[in-house]
Amino acid sequence: MKYLAAYLLLLQGGNTAPSVSDIKEILETVGSEVEESRITSLLSSLEGKSIEEVIAEGSSKLASVPTGGSGAVAAAPGAAASTEEAAAEEKEEEAKEESDDDMGFGLFD
């Protein structure tokens, strides 16, 4: 993902054809480890395509991804119990987060 992000940053900055060294340079400036083989793979998969085409293709693929509908979960045996447990854990975590929100400091103290 970081390789794609660096590629997109370079495109946004006006570099119409980012190279391996361009991407590597960006990632090294933030202290990230770089695998040139992954950059090469990314560039070869994007070769000959505009970024608009790639985004449109990805968007159509994402449209078919299920996004948490409850039908499949409810059909699974024992799903009700696991759903209740998950909800209880989530509520517990929220309560912990809420108590730490102000960290002892009020806005007008």
PDB file of N, CA and C in Angstrom:
ATOM      1  N   MET A   1       0.820  -1.185   0.000  1.00  0.00           N
ATOM      2  CA  MET A   1       0.000   0.000   0.000  1.00  0.00           C
ATOM      3  C   MET A   1       0.870   1.257   0.000  1.00  0.00           C
ATOM      4  N   LYS A   2       1.983   1.194   0.734  1.00  0.00           N
ATOM      5  CA  LYS A   2       2.843   2.378   0.795  1.00  0.00           C
ATOM      6  C   LYS A   2       3.462   2.690  -0.557  1.00  0.00           C
ATOM      7  N   TYR A   3       3.690   1.663  -1.366  1.00  0.00           N
ATOM      8  CA  TYR A   3       4.264   1.874  -2.686  1.00  0.00           C
ATOM      9  C   TYR A   3       3.259   2.587  -3.594  1.00  0.00           C
ATOM     10  N   LEU A   4       2.016   2.159  -3.513  1.00  0.00           N
ATOM     11  CA  LEU A   4       0.966   2.799  -4.291  1.00  0.00           C
ATOM     12  C   LEU A   4       0.755   4.239  -3.831  1.00  0.00           C
ATOM     13  N   ALA A   5       0.793   4.467  -2.523  1.00  0.00           N
ATOM     14  CA  ALA A   5       0.630   5.818  -1.993  1.00  0.00           C
ATOM     15  C   ALA A   5       1.753   6.733  -2.490  1.00  0.00           C
ATOM     16  N   ALA A   6       2.980   6.231  -2.481  1.00  0.00           N
ATOM     17  CA  ALA A   6       4.107   7.025  -2.975  1.00  0.00           C
ATOM     18  C   ALA A   6       3.939   7.305  -4.464  1.00  0.00           C
ATOM     19  N   TYR A   7       3.489   6.313  -5.222  1.00  0.00           N
ATOM     20  CA  TYR A   7       3.254   6.479  -6.653  1.00  0.00           C
ATOM     21  C   TYR A   7       2.221   7.581  -6.891  1.00  0.00           C
ATOM     22  N   LEU A   8       1.112   7.525  -6.137  1.00  0.00           N
ATOM     23  CA  LEU A   8       0.058   8.523  -6.290  1.00  0.00           C
ATOM     24  C   LEU A   8       0.535   9.917  -5.876  1.00  0.00           C
ATOM     25  N   LEU A   9       1.361   9.996  -4.846  1.00  0.00           N
ATOM     26  CA  LEU A   9       1.923  11.290  -4.446  1.00  0.00           C
ATOM     27  C   LEU A   9       2.776  11.879  -5.560  1.00  0.00           C
ATOM     28  N   LEU A  10       3.564  11.035  -6.197  1.00  0.00           N
ATOM     29  CA  LEU A  10       4.394  11.505  -7.299  1.00  0.00           C
ATOM     30  C   LEU A  10       3.541  11.987  -8.471  1.00  0.00           C
ATOM     31  N   LEU A  11       2.480  11.255  -8.780  1.00  0.00           N
ATOM     32  CA  LEU A  11       1.576  11.686  -9.843  1.00  0.00           C
ATOM     33  C   LEU A  11       0.943  13.033  -9.503  1.00  0.00           C
ATOM     34  N   GLN A  12       0.504  13.149  -8.263  1.00  0.00           N
ATOM     35  CA  GLN A  12      -0.136  14.392  -7.818  1.00  0.00           C
ATOM     36  C   GLN A  12       0.848  15.549  -7.868  1.00  0.00           C
ATOM     37  N   GLY A  13       2.121  15.268  -7.646  1.00  0.00           N
ATOM     38  CA  GLY A  13       3.151  16.296  -7.673  1.00  0.00           C
ATOM     39  C   GLY A  13       3.601  16.682  -9.072  1.00  0.00           C
ATOM     40  N   GLY A  14       3.063  16.013 -10.097  1.00  0.00           N
ATOM     41  CA  GLY A  14       3.387  16.381 -11.462  1.00  0.00           C
ATOM     42  C   GLY A  14       4.313  15.415 -12.185  1.00  0.00           C
ATOM     43  N   ASN A  15       4.783  14.381 -11.521  1.00  0.00           N
ATOM     44  CA  ASN A  15       5.629  13.384 -12.161  1.00  0.00           C
ATOM     45  C   ASN A  15       4.712  12.408 -12.904  1.00  0.00           C
ATOM     46  N   THR A  16       4.678  12.505 -14.232  1.00  0.00           N
ATOM     47  CA  THR A  16       3.736  11.696 -15.006  1.00  0.00           C
ATOM     48  C   THR A  16       4.173  10.248 -15.178  1.00  0.00           C
ATOM     49  N   ALA A  17       5.453   9.961 -14.921  1.00  0.00           N
ATOM     50  CA  ALA A  17       5.954   8.590 -15.054  1.00  0.00           C
ATOM     51  C   ALA A  17       6.941   8.290 -13.926  1.00  0.00           C
ATOM     52  N   PRO A  18       6.433   8.051 -12.710  1.00  0.00           N
ATOM     53  CA  PRO A  18       7.328   7.759 -11.589  1.00  0.00           C
ATOM     54  C   PRO A  18       8.169   6.505 -11.836  1.00  0.00           C
ATOM     55  N   SER A  19       9.423   6.570 -11.448  1.00  0.00           N
ATOM     56  CA  SER A  19      10.328   5.436 -11.614  1.00  0.00           C
ATOM     57  C   SER A  19      10.555   4.755 -10.264  1.00  0.00           C
ATOM     58  N   VAL A  20      11.265   3.644 -10.305  1.00  0.00           N
ATOM     59  CA  VAL A  20      11.598   2.911  -9.082  1.00  0.00           C
ATOM     60  C   VAL A  20      12.365   3.821  -8.129  1.00  0.00           C
ATOM     61  N   SER A  21      13.324   4.559  -8.667  1.00  0.00           N
ATOM     62  CA  SER A  21      14.141   5.431  -7.812  1.00  0.00           C
ATOM     63  C   SER A  21      13.322   6.567  -7.210  1.00  0.00           C
ATOM     64  N   ASP A  22      12.328   7.078  -7.966  1.00  0.00           N
ATOM     65  CA  ASP A  22      11.461   8.137  -7.430  1.00  0.00           C
ATOM     66  C   ASP A  22      10.662   7.638  -6.233  1.00  0.00           C
ATOM     67  N   ILE A  23      10.069   6.478  -6.388  1.00  0.00           N
ATOM     68  CA  ILE A  23       9.254   5.896  -5.313  1.00  0.00           C
ATOM     69  C   ILE A  23      10.134   5.543  -4.121  1.00  0.00           C
ATOM     70  N   LYS A  24      11.286   4.966  -4.410  1.00  0.00           N
ATOM     71  CA  LYS A  24      12.225   4.584  -3.351  1.00  0.00           C
ATOM     72  C   LYS A  24      12.665   5.821  -2.559  1.00  0.00           C
ATOM     73  N   GLU A  25      12.926   6.906  -3.247  1.00  0.00           N
ATOM     74  CA  GLU A  25      13.368   8.147  -2.596  1.00  0.00           C
ATOM     75  C   GLU A  25      12.300   8.681  -1.638  1.00  0.00           C
ATOM     76  N   ILE A  26      11.051   8.679  -2.074  1.00  0.00           N
ATOM     77  CA  ILE A  26       9.967   9.163  -1.209  1.00  0.00           C
ATOM     78  C   ILE A  26       9.850   8.301   0.039  1.00  0.00           C
ATOM     79  N   LEU A  27       9.868   6.995  -0.133  1.00  0.00           N
ATOM     80  CA  LEU A  27       9.696   6.104   1.012  1.00  0.00           C
ATOM     81  C   LEU A  27      10.866   6.179   1.976  1.00  0.00           C
ATOM     82  N   GLU A  28      12.059   6.367   1.467  1.00  0.00           N
ATOM     83  CA  GLU A  28      13.230   6.469   2.342  1.00  0.00           C
ATOM     84  C   GLU A  28      13.241   7.771   3.135  1.00  0.00           C
ATOM     85  N   THR A  29      12.614   8.821   2.606  1.00  0.00           N
ATOM     86  CA  THR A  29      12.584  10.088   3.342  1.00  0.00           C
ATOM     87  C   THR A  29      11.764   9.984   4.620  1.00  0.00           C
ATOM     88  N   VAL A  30      10.842   9.020   4.674  1.00  0.00           N
ATOM     89  CA  VAL A  30      10.046   8.838   5.891  1.00  0.00           C
ATOM     90  C   VAL A  30      10.528   7.645   6.708  1.00  0.00           C
ATOM     91  N   GLY A  31      11.680   7.101   6.341  1.00  0.00           N
ATOM     92  CA  GLY A  31      12.282   6.021   7.114  1.00  0.00           C
ATOM     93  C   GLY A  31      11.671   4.652   6.873  1.00  0.00           C
ATOM     94  N   SER A  32      11.003   4.481   5.772  1.00  0.00           N
ATOM     95  CA  SER A  32      10.357   3.206   5.472  1.00  0.00           C
ATOM     96  C   SER A  32      11.325   2.263   4.764  1.00  0.00           C
ATOM     97  N   GLU A  33      11.209   0.974   5.084  1.00  0.00           N
ATOM     98  CA  GLU A  33      12.010  -0.020   4.386  1.00  0.00           C
ATOM     99  C   GLU A  33      11.435  -0.211   2.988  1.00  0.00           C
ATOM    100  N   VAL A  34      12.311  -0.393   2.013  1.00  0.00           N
ATOM    101  CA  VAL A  34      11.874  -0.459   0.624  1.00  0.00           C
ATOM    102  C   VAL A  34      12.317  -1.778  -0.004  1.00  0.00           C
ATOM    103  N   GLU A  35      11.383  -2.432  -0.667  1.00  0.00           N
ATOM    104  CA  GLU A  35      11.681  -3.622  -1.450  1.00  0.00           C
ATOM    105  C   GLU A  35      11.507  -3.255  -2.919  1.00  0.00           C
ATOM    106  N   GLU A  36      12.610  -3.164  -3.635  1.00  0.00           N
ATOM    107  CA  GLU A  36      12.550  -2.739  -5.031  1.00  0.00           C
ATOM    108  C   GLU A  36      11.718  -3.692  -5.880  1.00  0.00           C
ATOM    109  N   SER A  37      11.685  -4.961  -5.526  1.00  0.00           N
ATOM    110  CA  SER A  37      10.896  -5.918  -6.310  1.00  0.00           C
ATOM    111  C   SER A  37       9.408  -5.580  -6.255  1.00  0.00           C
ATOM    112  N   ARG A  38       8.955  -5.086  -5.119  1.00  0.00           N
ATOM    113  CA  ARG A  38       7.541  -4.705  -4.994  1.00  0.00           C
ATOM    114  C   ARG A  38       7.240  -3.451  -5.812  1.00  0.00           C
ATOM    115  N   ILE A  39       8.188  -2.529  -5.849  1.00  0.00           N
ATOM    116  CA  ILE A  39       8.003  -1.323  -6.655  1.00  0.00           C
ATOM    117  C   ILE A  39       7.951  -1.707  -8.130  1.00  0.00           C
ATOM    118  N   THR A  40       8.864  -2.573  -8.530  1.00  0.00           N
ATOM    119  CA  THR A  40       8.904  -3.023  -9.917  1.00  0.00           C
ATOM    120  C   THR A  40       7.605  -3.717 -10.296  1.00  0.00           C
ATOM    121  N   SER A  41       7.093  -4.538  -9.404  1.00  0.00           N
ATOM    122  CA  SER A  41       5.830  -5.234  -9.635  1.00  0.00           C
ATOM    123  C   SER A  41       4.682  -4.239  -9.794  1.00  0.00           C
ATOM    124  N   LEU A  42       4.643  -3.234  -8.930  1.00  0.00           N
ATOM    125  CA  LEU A  42       3.604  -2.207  -9.011  1.00  0.00           C
ATOM    126  C   LEU A  42       3.681  -1.471 -10.341  1.00  0.00           C
ATOM    127  N   LEU A  43       4.881  -1.041 -10.710  1.00  0.00           N
ATOM    128  CA  LEU A  43       5.042  -0.291 -11.948  1.00  0.00           C
ATOM    129  C   LEU A  43       4.687  -1.133 -13.171  1.00  0.00           C
ATOM    130  N   SER A  44       5.018  -2.406 -13.140  1.00  0.00           N
ATOM    131  CA  SER A  44       4.677  -3.256 -14.287  1.00  0.00           C
ATOM    132  C   SER A  44       3.168  -3.480 -14.380  1.00  0.00           C
ATOM    133  N   SER A  45       2.490  -3.562 -13.249  1.00  0.00           N
ATOM    134  CA  SER A  45       1.034  -3.745 -13.277  1.00  0.00           C
ATOM    135  C   SER A  45       0.306  -2.471 -13.709  1.00  0.00           C
ATOM    136  N   LEU A  46       0.935  -1.312 -13.509  1.00  0.00           N
ATOM    137  CA  LEU A  46       0.314  -0.046 -13.903  1.00  0.00           C
ATOM    138  C   LEU A  46       0.767   0.435 -15.282  1.00  0.00           C
ATOM    139  N   GLU A  47       1.701  -0.272 -15.871  1.00  0.00           N
ATOM    140  CA  GLU A  47       2.270   0.145 -17.153  1.00  0.00           C
ATOM    141  C   GLU A  47       1.199   0.189 -18.239  1.00  0.00           C
ATOM    142  N   GLY A  48       1.153   1.302 -18.947  1.00  0.00           N
ATOM    143  CA  GLY A  48       0.209   1.466 -20.045  1.00  0.00           C
ATOM    144  C   GLY A  48      -1.197   1.834 -19.619  1.00  0.00           C
ATOM    145  N   LYS A  49      -1.423   2.064 -18.342  1.00  0.00           N
ATOM    146  CA  LYS A  49      -2.754   2.423 -17.850  1.00  0.00           C
ATOM    147  C   LYS A  49      -2.704   3.817 -17.241  1.00  0.00           C
ATOM    148  N   SER A  50      -3.779   4.540 -17.395  1.00  0.00           N
ATOM    149  CA  SER A  50      -3.869   5.818 -16.692  1.00  0.00           C
ATOM    150  C   SER A  50      -4.411   5.546 -15.301  1.00  0.00           C
ATOM    151  N   ILE A  51      -4.113   6.431 -14.384  1.00  0.00           N
ATOM    152  CA  ILE A  51      -4.559   6.226 -13.005  1.00  0.00           C
ATOM    153  C   ILE A  51      -6.088   6.266 -12.917  1.00  0.00           C
ATOM    154  N   GLU A  52      -6.712   7.029 -13.809  1.00  0.00           N
ATOM    155  CA  GLU A  52      -8.173   7.090 -13.838  1.00  0.00           C
ATOM    156  C   GLU A  52      -8.762   5.725 -14.194  1.00  0.00           C
ATOM    157  N   GLU A  53      -8.128   5.014 -15.162  1.00  0.00           N
ATOM    158  CA  GLU A  53      -8.590   3.676 -15.534  1.00  0.00           C
ATOM    159  C   GLU A  53      -8.464   2.707 -14.358  1.00  0.00           C
ATOM    160  N   VAL A  54      -7.341   2.793 -13.660  1.00  0.00           N
ATOM    161  CA  VAL A  54      -7.084   1.892 -12.536  1.00  0.00           C
ATOM    162  C   VAL A  54      -8.097   2.127 -11.416  1.00  0.00           C
ATOM    163  N   ILE A  55      -8.378   3.387 -11.122  1.00  0.00           N
ATOM    164  CA  ILE A  55      -9.348   3.718 -10.078  1.00  0.00           C
ATOM    165  C   ILE A  55     -10.746   3.259 -10.473  1.00  0.00           C
ATOM    166  N   ALA A  56     -11.124   3.466 -11.726  1.00  0.00           N
ATOM    167  CA  ALA A  56     -12.444   3.025 -12.196  1.00  0.00           C
ATOM    168  C   ALA A  56     -12.566   1.513 -12.109  1.00  0.00           C
ATOM    169  N   GLU A  57     -11.520   0.797 -12.490  1.00  0.00           N
ATOM    170  CA  GLU A  57     -11.520  -0.661 -12.424  1.00  0.00           C
ATOM    171  C   GLU A  57     -11.645  -1.130 -10.975  1.00  0.00           C
ATOM    172  N   GLY A  58     -10.908  -0.496 -10.079  1.00  0.00           N
ATOM    173  CA  GLY A  58     -10.971  -0.854  -8.665  1.00  0.00           C
ATOM    174  C   GLY A  58     -12.321  -0.552  -8.056  1.00  0.00           C
ATOM    175  N   SER A  59     -12.922   0.557  -8.457  1.00  0.00           N
ATOM    176  CA  SER A  59     -14.240   0.917  -7.930  1.00  0.00           C
ATOM    177  C   SER A  59     -15.290  -0.105  -8.318  1.00  0.00           C
ATOM    178  N   SER A  60     -15.210  -0.597  -9.540  1.00  0.00           N
ATOM    179  CA  SER A  60     -16.191  -1.599  -9.962  1.00  0.00           C
ATOM    180  C   SER A  60     -15.995  -2.901  -9.191  1.00  0.00           C
ATOM    181  N   LYS A  61     -14.765  -3.230  -8.857  1.00  0.00           N
ATOM    182  CA  LYS A  61     -14.509  -4.436  -8.068  1.00  0.00           C
ATOM    183  C   LYS A  61     -15.007  -4.260  -6.638  1.00  0.00           C
ATOM    184  N   LEU A  62     -14.833  -3.072  -6.068  1.00  0.00           N
ATOM    185  CA  LEU A  62     -15.290  -2.826  -4.699  1.00  0.00           C
ATOM    186  C   LEU A  62     -16.803  -2.863  -4.583  1.00  0.00           C
ATOM    187  N   ALA A  63     -17.495  -2.542  -5.667  1.00  0.00           N
ATOM    188  CA  ALA A  63     -18.954  -2.526  -5.638  1.00  0.00           C
ATOM    189  C   ALA A  63     -19.513  -3.913  -5.351  1.00  0.00           C
ATOM    190  N   SER A  64     -18.770  -4.962  -5.674  1.00  0.00           N
ATOM    191  CA  SER A  64     -19.263  -6.318  -5.470  1.00  0.00           C
ATOM    192  C   SER A  64     -18.846  -6.914  -4.122  1.00  0.00           C
ATOM    193  N   VAL A  65     -18.104  -6.163  -3.314  1.00  0.00           N
ATOM    194  CA  VAL A  65     -17.648  -6.654  -2.014  1.00  0.00           C
ATOM    195  C   VAL A  65     -18.748  -6.442  -0.976  1.00  0.00           C
ATOM    196  N   PRO A  66     -19.132  -7.500  -0.250  1.00  0.00           N
ATOM    197  CA  PRO A  66     -20.142  -7.333   0.798  1.00  0.00           C
ATOM    198  C   PRO A  66     -19.600  -6.450   1.920  1.00  0.00           C
ATOM    199  N   THR A  67     -20.459  -5.599   2.442  1.00  0.00           N
ATOM    200  CA  THR A  67     -20.002  -4.644   3.454  1.00  0.00           C
ATOM    201  C   THR A  67     -20.750  -4.797   4.773  1.00  0.00           C
ATOM    202  N   GLY A  68     -20.750  -5.990   5.311  1.00  0.00           N
ATOM    203  CA  GLY A  68     -21.268  -6.182   6.661  1.00  0.00           C
ATOM    204  C   GLY A  68     -22.756  -6.357   6.762  1.00  0.00           C
ATOM    205  N   GLY A  69     -23.412  -6.890   5.767  1.00  0.00           N
ATOM    206  CA  GLY A  69     -24.834  -7.169   5.879  1.00  0.00           C
ATOM    207  C   GLY A  69     -25.077  -8.203   6.955  1.00  0.00           C
ATOM    208  N   SER A  70     -26.173  -8.105   7.658  1.00  0.00           N
ATOM    209  CA  SER A  70     -26.418  -9.015   8.776  1.00  0.00           C
ATOM    210  C   SER A  70     -27.015 -10.350   8.345  1.00  0.00           C
ATOM    211  N   GLY A  71     -27.427 -10.496   7.106  1.00  0.00           N
ATOM    212  CA  GLY A  71     -28.057 -11.727   6.648  1.00  0.00           C
ATOM    213  C   GLY A  71     -27.150 -12.928   6.764  1.00  0.00           C
ATOM    214  N   ALA A  72     -25.921 -12.833   6.335  1.00  0.00           N
ATOM    215  CA  ALA A  72     -25.007 -13.974   6.372  1.00  0.00           C
ATOM    216  C   ALA A  72     -24.630 -14.339   7.799  1.00  0.00           C
ATOM    217  N   VAL A  73     -24.471 -13.363   8.646  1.00  0.00           N
ATOM    218  CA  VAL A  73     -24.093 -13.630  10.031  1.00  0.00           C
ATOM    219  C   VAL A  73     -25.240 -14.303  10.769  1.00  0.00           C
ATOM    220  N   ALA A  74     -26.437 -13.847  10.549  1.00  0.00           N
ATOM    221  CA  ALA A  74     -27.577 -14.405  11.260  1.00  0.00           C
ATOM    222  C   ALA A  74     -27.847 -15.843  10.838  1.00  0.00           C
ATOM    223  N   ALA A  75     -27.489 -16.206   9.625  1.00  0.00           N
ATOM    224  CA  ALA A  75     -27.736 -17.552   9.141  1.00  0.00           C
ATOM    225  C   ALA A  75     -26.761 -18.567   9.714  1.00  0.00           C
ATOM    226  N   ALA A  76     -25.618 -18.111  10.197  1.00  0.00           N
ATOM    227  CA  ALA A  76     -24.618 -19.038  10.731  1.00  0.00           C
ATOM    228  C   ALA A  76     -25.051 -19.551  12.094  1.00  0.00           C
ATOM    229  N   PRO A  77     -24.828 -20.854  12.360  1.00  0.00           N
ATOM    230  CA  PRO A  77     -25.190 -21.391  13.670  1.00  0.00           C
ATOM    231  C   PRO A  77     -24.349 -20.747  14.773  1.00  0.00           C
ATOM    232  N   GLY A  78     -24.991 -20.366  15.844  1.00  0.00           N
ATOM    233  CA  GLY A  78     -24.279 -19.764  16.964  1.00  0.00           C
ATOM    234  C   GLY A  78     -23.899 -18.316  16.722  1.00  0.00           C
ATOM    235  N   ALA A  79     -24.378 -17.742  15.648  1.00  0.00           N
ATOM    236  CA  ALA A  79     -24.008 -16.375  15.314  1.00  0.00           C
ATOM    237  C   ALA A  79     -24.595 -15.379  16.304  1.00  0.00           C
ATOM    238  N   ALA A  80     -25.774 -15.659  16.817  1.00  0.00           N
ATOM    239  CA  ALA A  80     -26.413 -14.729  17.746  1.00  0.00           C
ATOM    240  C   ALA A  80     -25.567 -14.541  18.995  1.00  0.00           C
ATOM    241  N   ALA A  81     -25.034 -15.641  19.509  1.00  0.00           N
ATOM    242  CA  ALA A  81     -24.219 -15.553  20.721  1.00  0.00           C
ATOM    243  C   ALA A  81     -22.939 -14.782  20.452  1.00  0.00           C
ATOM    244  N   SER A  82     -22.299 -15.064  19.335  1.00  0.00           N
ATOM    245  CA  SER A  82     -21.050 -14.361  19.045  1.00  0.00           C
ATOM    246  C   SER A  82     -21.304 -12.893  18.747  1.00  0.00           C
ATOM    247  N   THR A  83     -22.444 -12.582  18.139  1.00  0.00           N
ATOM    248  CA  THR A  83     -22.787 -11.187  17.867  1.00  0.00           C
ATOM    249  C   THR A  83     -23.034 -10.446  19.170  1.00  0.00           C
ATOM    250  N   GLU A  84     -23.726 -11.088  20.103  1.00  0.00           N
ATOM    251  CA  GLU A  84     -23.980 -10.458  21.394  1.00  0.00           C
ATOM    252  C   GLU A  84     -22.679 -10.224  22.153  1.00  0.00           C
ATOM    253  N   GLU A  85     -21.766 -11.201  22.098  1.00  0.00           N
ATOM    254  CA  GLU A  85     -20.477 -11.051  22.766  1.00  0.00           C
ATOM    255  C   GLU A  85     -19.681  -9.902  22.161  1.00  0.00           C
ATOM    256  N   ALA A  86     -19.692  -9.820  20.845  1.00  0.00           N
ATOM    257  CA  ALA A  86     -18.962  -8.756  20.164  1.00  0.00           C
ATOM    258  C   ALA A  86     -19.543  -7.390  20.526  1.00  0.00           C
ATOM    259  N   ALA A  87     -20.862  -7.307  20.595  1.00  0.00           N
ATOM    260  CA  ALA A  87     -21.505  -6.048  20.952  1.00  0.00           C
ATOM    261  C   ALA A  87     -21.161  -5.654  22.386  1.00  0.00           C
ATOM    262  N   ALA A  88     -21.125  -6.633  23.286  1.00  0.00           N
ATOM    263  CA  ALA A  88     -20.787  -6.345  24.679  1.00  0.00           C
ATOM    264  C   ALA A  88     -19.343  -5.856  24.796  1.00  0.00           C
ATOM    265  N   GLU A  89     -18.436  -6.513  24.068  1.00  0.00           N
ATOM    266  CA  GLU A  89     -17.034  -6.089  24.088  1.00  0.00           C
ATOM    267  C   GLU A  89     -16.876  -4.680  23.520  1.00  0.00           C
ATOM    268  N   GLU A  90     -17.594  -4.409  22.442  1.00  0.00           N
ATOM    269  CA  GLU A  90     -17.516  -3.080  21.817  1.00  0.00           C
ATOM    270  C   GLU A  90     -18.028  -2.008  22.777  1.00  0.00           C
ATOM    271  N   LYS A  91     -19.124  -2.299  23.479  1.00  0.00           N
ATOM    272  CA  LYS A  91     -19.695  -1.347  24.425  1.00  0.00           C
ATOM    273  C   LYS A  91     -18.704  -1.085  25.559  1.00  0.00           C
ATOM    274  N   GLU A  92     -18.032  -2.154  26.015  1.00  0.00           N
ATOM    275  CA  GLU A  92     -17.035  -2.044  27.074  1.00  0.00           C
ATOM    276  C   GLU A  92     -15.877  -1.151  26.634  1.00  0.00           C
ATOM    277  N   GLU A  93     -15.403  -1.360  25.407  1.00  0.00           N
ATOM    278  CA  GLU A  93     -14.301  -0.557  24.877  1.00  0.00           C
ATOM    279  C   GLU A  93     -14.707   0.905  24.762  1.00  0.00           C
ATOM    280  N   GLU A  94     -15.945   1.161  24.309  1.00  0.00           N
ATOM    281  CA  GLU A  94     -16.427   2.529  24.186  1.00  0.00           C
ATOM    282  C   GLU A  94     -16.459   3.211  25.546  1.00  0.00           C
ATOM    283  N   ALA A  95     -16.877   2.490  26.567  1.00  0.00           N
ATOM    284  CA  ALA A  95     -16.945   3.065  27.906  1.00  0.00           C
ATOM    285  C   ALA A  95     -15.543   3.448  28.378  1.00  0.00           C
ATOM    286  N   LYS A  96     -14.552   2.594  28.093  1.00  0.00           N
ATOM    287  CA  LYS A  96     -13.181   2.899  28.474  1.00  0.00           C
ATOM    288  C   LYS A  96     -12.676   4.132  27.734  1.00  0.00           C
ATOM    289  N   GLU A  97     -12.971   4.210  26.439  1.00  0.00           N
ATOM    290  CA  GLU A  97     -12.523   5.345  25.639  1.00  0.00           C
ATOM    291  C   GLU A  97     -13.153   6.641  26.125  1.00  0.00           C
ATOM    292  N   GLU A  98     -14.444   6.597  26.451  1.00  0.00           N
ATOM    293  CA  GLU A  98     -15.140   7.795  26.893  1.00  0.00           C
ATOM    294  C   GLU A  98     -14.549   8.329  28.191  1.00  0.00           C
ATOM    295  N   SER A  99     -14.153   7.452  29.082  1.00  0.00           N
ATOM    296  CA  SER A  99     -13.628   7.908  30.362  1.00  0.00           C
ATOM    297  C   SER A  99     -12.259   8.568  30.195  1.00  0.00           C
ATOM    298  N   ASP A 100     -11.542   8.241  29.139  1.00  0.00           N
ATOM    299  CA  ASP A 100     -10.223   8.819  28.907  1.00  0.00           C
ATOM    300  C   ASP A 100     -10.248  10.034  27.983  1.00  0.00           C
ATOM    301  N   ASP A 101     -11.426  10.411  27.489  1.00  0.00           N
ATOM    302  CA  ASP A 101     -11.501  11.474  26.505  1.00  0.00           C
ATOM    303  C   ASP A 101     -10.906  12.797  26.975  1.00  0.00           C
ATOM    304  N   ASP A 102     -11.225  13.216  28.192  1.00  0.00           N
ATOM    305  CA  ASP A 102     -10.711  14.513  28.640  1.00  0.00           C
ATOM    306  C   ASP A 102      -9.387  14.412  29.366  1.00  0.00           C
ATOM    307  N   MET A 103      -8.946  13.218  29.707  1.00  0.00           N
ATOM    308  CA  MET A 103      -7.668  12.949  30.373  1.00  0.00           C
ATOM    309  C   MET A 103      -7.455  13.844  31.593  1.00  0.00           C
ATOM    310  N   GLY A 104      -8.535  14.178  32.282  1.00  0.00           N
ATOM    311  CA  GLY A 104      -8.406  14.968  33.494  1.00  0.00           C
ATOM    312  C   GLY A 104      -8.379  16.474  33.271  1.00  0.00           C
ATOM    313  N   PHE A 105      -8.470  16.903  32.058  1.00  0.00           N
ATOM    314  CA  PHE A 105      -8.449  18.330  31.747  1.00  0.00           C
ATOM    315  C   PHE A 105      -9.781  18.739  31.146  1.00  0.00           C
ATOM    316  N   GLY A 106     -10.365  19.779  31.684  1.00  0.00           N
ATOM    317  CA  GLY A 106     -11.592  20.312  31.120  1.00  0.00           C
ATOM    318  C   GLY A 106     -11.263  21.461  30.186  1.00  0.00           C
ATOM    319  N   LEU A 107     -12.140  21.744  29.292  1.00  0.00           N
ATOM    320  CA  LEU A 107     -11.922  22.804  28.311  1.00  0.00           C
ATOM    321  C   LEU A 107     -11.828  24.173  28.989  1.00  0.00           C
ATOM    322  N   PHE A 108     -12.642  24.376  30.043  1.00  0.00           N
ATOM    323  CA  PHE A 108     -12.678  25.691  30.673  1.00  0.00           C
ATOM    324  C   PHE A 108     -12.127  25.673  32.095  1.00  0.00           C
ATOM    325  N   ASP A 109     -11.272  24.725  32.437  1.00  0.00           N
ATOM    326  CA  ASP A 109     -10.684  24.663  33.791  1.00  0.00           C
ATOM    327  C   ASP A 109      -9.573  25.661  33.942  1.00  0.00           C
TER     328      ASP A 109
END
